Every structure is written in C-alpha cells, then in structure tokens.
Short mmCIF file of C-alpha atoms and ligand atoms in Angstrom, two decimals:
data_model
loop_
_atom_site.label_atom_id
_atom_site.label_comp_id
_atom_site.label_asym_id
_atom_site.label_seq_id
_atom_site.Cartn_x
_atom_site.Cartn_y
_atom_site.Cartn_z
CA UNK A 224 -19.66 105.26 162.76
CA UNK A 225 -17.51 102.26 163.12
CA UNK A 226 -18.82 99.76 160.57
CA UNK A 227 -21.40 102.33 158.54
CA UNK A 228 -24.61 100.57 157.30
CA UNK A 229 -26.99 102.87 155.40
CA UNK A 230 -30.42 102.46 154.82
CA UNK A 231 -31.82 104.55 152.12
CA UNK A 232 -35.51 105.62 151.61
CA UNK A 233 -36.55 107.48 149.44
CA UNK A 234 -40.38 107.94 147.23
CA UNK A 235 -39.52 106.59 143.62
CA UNK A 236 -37.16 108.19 141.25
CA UNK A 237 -35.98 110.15 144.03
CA UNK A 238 -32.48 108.96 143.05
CA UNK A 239 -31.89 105.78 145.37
CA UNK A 240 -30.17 104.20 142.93
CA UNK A 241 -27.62 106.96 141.71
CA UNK A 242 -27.04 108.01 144.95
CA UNK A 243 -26.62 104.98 146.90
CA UNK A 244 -24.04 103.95 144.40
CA UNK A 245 -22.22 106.96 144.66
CA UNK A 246 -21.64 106.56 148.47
CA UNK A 247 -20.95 102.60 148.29
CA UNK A 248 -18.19 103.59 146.16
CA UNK A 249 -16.79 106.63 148.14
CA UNK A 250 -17.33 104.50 151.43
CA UNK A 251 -16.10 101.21 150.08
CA UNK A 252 -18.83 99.60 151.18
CA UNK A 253 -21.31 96.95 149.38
CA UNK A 254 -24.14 98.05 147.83
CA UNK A 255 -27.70 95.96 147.02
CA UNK A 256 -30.71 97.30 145.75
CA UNK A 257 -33.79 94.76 146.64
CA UNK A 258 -36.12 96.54 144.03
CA UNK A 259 -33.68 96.05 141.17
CA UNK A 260 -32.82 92.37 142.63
CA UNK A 261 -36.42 91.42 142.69
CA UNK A 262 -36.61 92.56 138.68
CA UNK A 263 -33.91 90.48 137.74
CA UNK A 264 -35.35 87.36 139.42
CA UNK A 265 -38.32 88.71 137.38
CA UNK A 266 -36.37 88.06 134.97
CA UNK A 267 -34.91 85.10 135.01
CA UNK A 268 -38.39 83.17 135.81
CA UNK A 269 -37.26 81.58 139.17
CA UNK A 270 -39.58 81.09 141.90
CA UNK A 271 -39.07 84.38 144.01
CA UNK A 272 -39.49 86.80 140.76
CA UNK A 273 -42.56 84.75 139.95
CA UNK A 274 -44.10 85.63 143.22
CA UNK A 275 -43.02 89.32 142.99
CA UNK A 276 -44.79 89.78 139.70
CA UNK A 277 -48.03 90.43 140.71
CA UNK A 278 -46.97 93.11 142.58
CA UNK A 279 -44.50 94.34 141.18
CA UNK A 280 -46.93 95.22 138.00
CA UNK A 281 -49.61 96.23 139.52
CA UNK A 282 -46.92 98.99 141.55
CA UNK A 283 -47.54 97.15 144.94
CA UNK A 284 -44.70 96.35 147.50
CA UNK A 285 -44.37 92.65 147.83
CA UNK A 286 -44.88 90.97 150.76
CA UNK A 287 -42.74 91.84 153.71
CA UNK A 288 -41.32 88.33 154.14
CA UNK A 289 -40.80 87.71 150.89
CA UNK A 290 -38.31 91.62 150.84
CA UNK A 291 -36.75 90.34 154.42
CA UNK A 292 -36.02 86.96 152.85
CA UNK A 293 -33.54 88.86 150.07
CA UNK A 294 -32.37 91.69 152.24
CA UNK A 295 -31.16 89.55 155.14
CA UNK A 296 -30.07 87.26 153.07
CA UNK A 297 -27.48 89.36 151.34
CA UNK A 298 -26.60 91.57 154.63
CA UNK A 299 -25.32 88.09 156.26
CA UNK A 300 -23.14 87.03 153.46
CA UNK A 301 -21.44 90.92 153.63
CA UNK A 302 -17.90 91.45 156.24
CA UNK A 303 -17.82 95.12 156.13
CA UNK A 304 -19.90 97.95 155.69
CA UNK A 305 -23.13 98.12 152.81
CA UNK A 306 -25.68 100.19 151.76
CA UNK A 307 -29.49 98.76 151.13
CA UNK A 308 -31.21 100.72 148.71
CA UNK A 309 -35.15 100.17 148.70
CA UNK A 310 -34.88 98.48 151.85
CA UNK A 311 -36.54 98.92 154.61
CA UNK A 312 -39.94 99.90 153.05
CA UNK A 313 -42.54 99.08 156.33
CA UNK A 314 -42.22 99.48 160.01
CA UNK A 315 -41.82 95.61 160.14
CA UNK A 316 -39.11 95.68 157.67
CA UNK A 317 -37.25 98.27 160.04
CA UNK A 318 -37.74 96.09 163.08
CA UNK A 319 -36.77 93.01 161.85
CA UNK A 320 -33.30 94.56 160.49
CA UNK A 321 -32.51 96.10 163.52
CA UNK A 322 -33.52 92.81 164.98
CA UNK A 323 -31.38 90.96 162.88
CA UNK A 324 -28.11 93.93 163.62
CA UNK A 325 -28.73 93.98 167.66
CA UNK A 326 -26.18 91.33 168.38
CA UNK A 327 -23.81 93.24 165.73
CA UNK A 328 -24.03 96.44 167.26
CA UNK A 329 -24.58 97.51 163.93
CA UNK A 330 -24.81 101.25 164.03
CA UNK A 331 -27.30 101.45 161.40
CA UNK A 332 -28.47 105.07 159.41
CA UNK A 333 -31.17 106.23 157.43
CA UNK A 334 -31.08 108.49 154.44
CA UNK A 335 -33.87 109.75 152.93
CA UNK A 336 -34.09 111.54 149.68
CA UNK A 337 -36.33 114.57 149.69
CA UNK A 338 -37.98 115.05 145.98
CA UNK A 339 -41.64 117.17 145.38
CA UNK A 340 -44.15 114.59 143.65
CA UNK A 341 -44.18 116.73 140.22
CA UNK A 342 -40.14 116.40 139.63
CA UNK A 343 -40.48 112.77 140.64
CA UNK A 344 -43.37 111.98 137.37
CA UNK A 345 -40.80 113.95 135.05
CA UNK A 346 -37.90 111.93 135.57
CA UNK A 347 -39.88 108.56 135.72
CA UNK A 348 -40.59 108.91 132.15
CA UNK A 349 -36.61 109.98 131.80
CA UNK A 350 -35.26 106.97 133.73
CA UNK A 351 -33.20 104.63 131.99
CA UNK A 352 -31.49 101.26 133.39
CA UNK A 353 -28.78 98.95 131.51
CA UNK A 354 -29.83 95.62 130.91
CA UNK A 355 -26.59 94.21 131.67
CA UNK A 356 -24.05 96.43 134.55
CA UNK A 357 -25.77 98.02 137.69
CA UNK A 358 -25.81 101.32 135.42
CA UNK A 359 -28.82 103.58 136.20
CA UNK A 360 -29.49 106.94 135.13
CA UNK A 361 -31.31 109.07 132.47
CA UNK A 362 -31.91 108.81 128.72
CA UNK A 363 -30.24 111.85 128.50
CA UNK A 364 -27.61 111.59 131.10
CA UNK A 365 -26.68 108.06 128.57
CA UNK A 366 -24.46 108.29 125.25
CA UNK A 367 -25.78 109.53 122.07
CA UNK A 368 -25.88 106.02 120.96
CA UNK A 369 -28.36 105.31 123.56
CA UNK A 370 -26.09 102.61 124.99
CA UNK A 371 -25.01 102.56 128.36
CA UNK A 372 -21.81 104.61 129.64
CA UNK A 373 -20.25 101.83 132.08
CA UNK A 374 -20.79 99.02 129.48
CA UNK A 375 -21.88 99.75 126.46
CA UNK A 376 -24.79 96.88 126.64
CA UNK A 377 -28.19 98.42 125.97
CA UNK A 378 -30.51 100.91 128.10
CA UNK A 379 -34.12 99.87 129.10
CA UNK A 380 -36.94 101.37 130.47
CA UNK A 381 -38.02 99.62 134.11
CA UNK A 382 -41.15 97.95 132.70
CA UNK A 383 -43.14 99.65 135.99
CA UNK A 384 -42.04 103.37 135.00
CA UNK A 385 -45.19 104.33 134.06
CA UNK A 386 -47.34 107.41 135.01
CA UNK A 387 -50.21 104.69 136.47
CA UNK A 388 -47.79 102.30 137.99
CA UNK A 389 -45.45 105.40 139.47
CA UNK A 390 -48.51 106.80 141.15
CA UNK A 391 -49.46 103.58 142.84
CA UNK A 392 -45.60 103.47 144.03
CA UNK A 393 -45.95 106.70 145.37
CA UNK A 394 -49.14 106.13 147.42
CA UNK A 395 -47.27 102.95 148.80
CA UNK A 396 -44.14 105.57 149.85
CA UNK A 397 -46.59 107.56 151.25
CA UNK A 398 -48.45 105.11 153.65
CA UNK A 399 -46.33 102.76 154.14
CA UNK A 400 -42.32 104.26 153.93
CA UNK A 401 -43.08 107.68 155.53
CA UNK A 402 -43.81 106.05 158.98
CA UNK A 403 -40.54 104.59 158.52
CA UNK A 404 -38.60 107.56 158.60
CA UNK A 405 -40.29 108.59 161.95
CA UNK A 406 -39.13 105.55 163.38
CA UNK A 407 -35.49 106.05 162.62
CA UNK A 408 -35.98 109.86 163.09
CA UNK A 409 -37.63 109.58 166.82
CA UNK A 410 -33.78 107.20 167.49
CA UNK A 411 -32.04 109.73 165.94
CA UNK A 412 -30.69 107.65 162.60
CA UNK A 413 -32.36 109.82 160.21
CA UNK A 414 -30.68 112.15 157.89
CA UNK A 415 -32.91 114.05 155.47
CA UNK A 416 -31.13 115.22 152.06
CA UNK A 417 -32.98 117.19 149.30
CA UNK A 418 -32.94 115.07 146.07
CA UNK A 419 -32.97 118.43 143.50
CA UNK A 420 -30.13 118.80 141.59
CA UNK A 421 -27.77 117.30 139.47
CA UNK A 422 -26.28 113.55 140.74
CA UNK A 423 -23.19 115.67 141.69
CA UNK A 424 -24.96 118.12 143.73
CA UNK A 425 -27.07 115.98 146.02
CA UNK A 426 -24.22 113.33 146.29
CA UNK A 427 -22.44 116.85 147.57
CA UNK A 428 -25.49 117.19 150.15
CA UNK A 429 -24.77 113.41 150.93
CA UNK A 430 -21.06 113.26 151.90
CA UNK A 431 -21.26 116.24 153.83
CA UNK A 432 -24.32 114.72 155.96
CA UNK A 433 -21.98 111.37 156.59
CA UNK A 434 -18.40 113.27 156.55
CA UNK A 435 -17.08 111.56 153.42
CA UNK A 436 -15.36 114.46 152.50
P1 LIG B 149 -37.23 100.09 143.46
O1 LIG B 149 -36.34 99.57 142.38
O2 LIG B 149 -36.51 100.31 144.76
O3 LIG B 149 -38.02 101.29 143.04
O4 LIG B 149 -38.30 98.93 143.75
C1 LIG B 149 -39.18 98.48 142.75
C2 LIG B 149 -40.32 97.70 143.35
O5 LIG B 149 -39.82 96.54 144.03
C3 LIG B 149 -41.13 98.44 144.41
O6 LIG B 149 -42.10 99.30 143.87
C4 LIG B 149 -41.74 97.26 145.17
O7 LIG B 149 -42.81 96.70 144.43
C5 LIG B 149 -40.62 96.24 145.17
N1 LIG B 149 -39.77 96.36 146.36
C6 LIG B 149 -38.46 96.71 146.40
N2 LIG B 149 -38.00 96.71 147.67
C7 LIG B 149 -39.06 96.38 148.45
C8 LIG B 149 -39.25 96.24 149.85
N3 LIG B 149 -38.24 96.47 150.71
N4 LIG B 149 -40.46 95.88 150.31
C9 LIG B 149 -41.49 95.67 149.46
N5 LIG B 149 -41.40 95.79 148.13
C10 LIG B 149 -40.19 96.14 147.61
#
C-alpha cells in the first residue's frame, strides 16, 4: 500500500480505540477517532457537540452529514497516511470517502474487529477513558491509583457506556455498519480480525493482516 489509509469498523467496545492507536503508532500514521471527537465537542458546548447530543445519549449515530463534516474535515488537513476510527459508519459515509479519495488514489482499507455481543456488554461496563490524553483502556488495565498510565490526569467512564445505551449502539452496528463491511468486502478492502484477547494479541492478529511486522 503506498500511502496506507485504514478505516476501522468495528460493533462497540470491540477495541477501535486501543487498536487503532496501536497501528497509527507502528505505521506512523495519524490517527482520529470521530466518536471520541464528537464527545469532546460535547464537551466543550460548541455548536457541533450540541447537535450530537441528542444522539449521542439516546445511543443513536448522528446524522451522516454532520460525521462527514468532521471526518473529511480532518482527512484534508493530514500529508501522509491516517487511520479513522468510528468512521465510516453507513453506506453513504463509505461512498462519500471514497468519493472524496478518488482523485488521491487513495488506496483505502477496512478493518473490522470481530467481538461476540456477550464479551462486548462485559467490557462496556470495564471501559475507562482519560479525561485529558487520548488514553483509553480498562479500569483494570489503569494504575492502582485509578489515574491514567500516559498522564496521570483522571479516568472517566464514557457517559453512553451503559447496558441500555450499549444495546442501542449495537443495534445501530448491526443495521447500519454491517452493510458496510460488505461493501468494502465485495472490492476486496476488507480485512476481518478477531477482537478476543489481550490488546497485545489482537494488535498481533493486526500487523500480521497489514505486514507491519
Ligand atoms: P465511538 O466512540 O466510536 O464508539 O462513537 C460514539 C458515538 O459517536 C456513536 O455511538 C455515534 O453516536 C457517534 N458517532 C461516531 N462516529 C460516527 C459516525 N461515523 N457516524 C455516526 N455517528 C457516529
């Protein structure tokens, strides 16, 4: 792959976040999660968070154009290589980045992390986040102190990791990120990884699927 750009899918908690960290850093490429963006505009009260929160609490995807508007955003203002966590989520989504990449001949790839449903409910209650670094993990994968490894700042729960909210998240994954994967899959830009493991282990399952050994 000449310039790699990596799309990865995955149902929640499926380890997006770890994961697509991991291989930004082994690659060297950029890295930009629109799910975690989204929660820090949230956040800080400006106009695009304000118009995710409906959805975003009630465990709905926003509205496509308002997930293109940050995505393709932040994949023009990157030179080399990246790696877009959460993003694409619908078939529109996909078709408008490859849009977007046709007069890049971007040679784009999907990764999608492979989880059963009753691993993913465990570790949503498990997942931890810091409030301050791009640190994500588990409650018991932090320090003792219960502050975050990279940092030190303190570890939050995502305000939509609960059981009710997950569920919803999933169903959305279901009808509307599955279909997804066929696209990529029936052009051949699909690579399916199981999730199960430690971070090390898939991450082993991941560099061996792009060669970053
Ligand atoms: P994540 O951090 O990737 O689990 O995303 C958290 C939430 O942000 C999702 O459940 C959606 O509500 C929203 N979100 C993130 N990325 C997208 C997207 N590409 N399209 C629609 N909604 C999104």
């Amino acid at each position: 792959m000449a310039v790699p750009r990596i799309v990865l899918l995955g149902p929640p908690a499926s380890g997006k976040g770890t994961q697509g960290r991991l291989l930004a850093n082994k690659g060297g490429l950029a890295y930009f999660s629109t799910g975690r963006q989204l929660r820090r505009e949230l956040k800080a009260g400006t106009e695009l968070g304000r118009r995710a929160d409906p959805y975003l609490a009630a465990g709905c995807y926003v509205p496509d154009e308002l997930a293109l508007a940050l995505a393709l955003t932040w994949v023009s203002g990157v030179d080399g290589g990246w790696v877009l966590d959460g993003f694409p989520r619908t078939l529109p989504q996909a078709q408008d980045l490859d849009a977007f990449l046709a007069p890049q001949e971007a040679a784009l790839r999907a990764l999608i992390l492979e989880v059963p449903k009753d691993e993913l409910e465990l570790r949503v209650g498990e997942r931890r986040e810091c409030s301050v670094c791009p640190w994500t993990g588990t409650r018991s994968g932090a320090d003792p102190s219960g502050r975050c490894p990279s940092c030190g700042a303190e570890l939050v729960q995502r305000s939509d990791d609960d059981l009710g909210n997950f569920r919803m998240r999933f169903k959305a994954f279901d009808e509307l990120t599955a279909p997804v994967a066929g696209y990529y899959e029936t052009s051949d830009r699909l690579r399916r990884v199981s999730g199960v493991g430690s971070p090390e282990e898939v991450f082993r399952r991941i560099q061996s699927v792009f060669h970053l050994d």
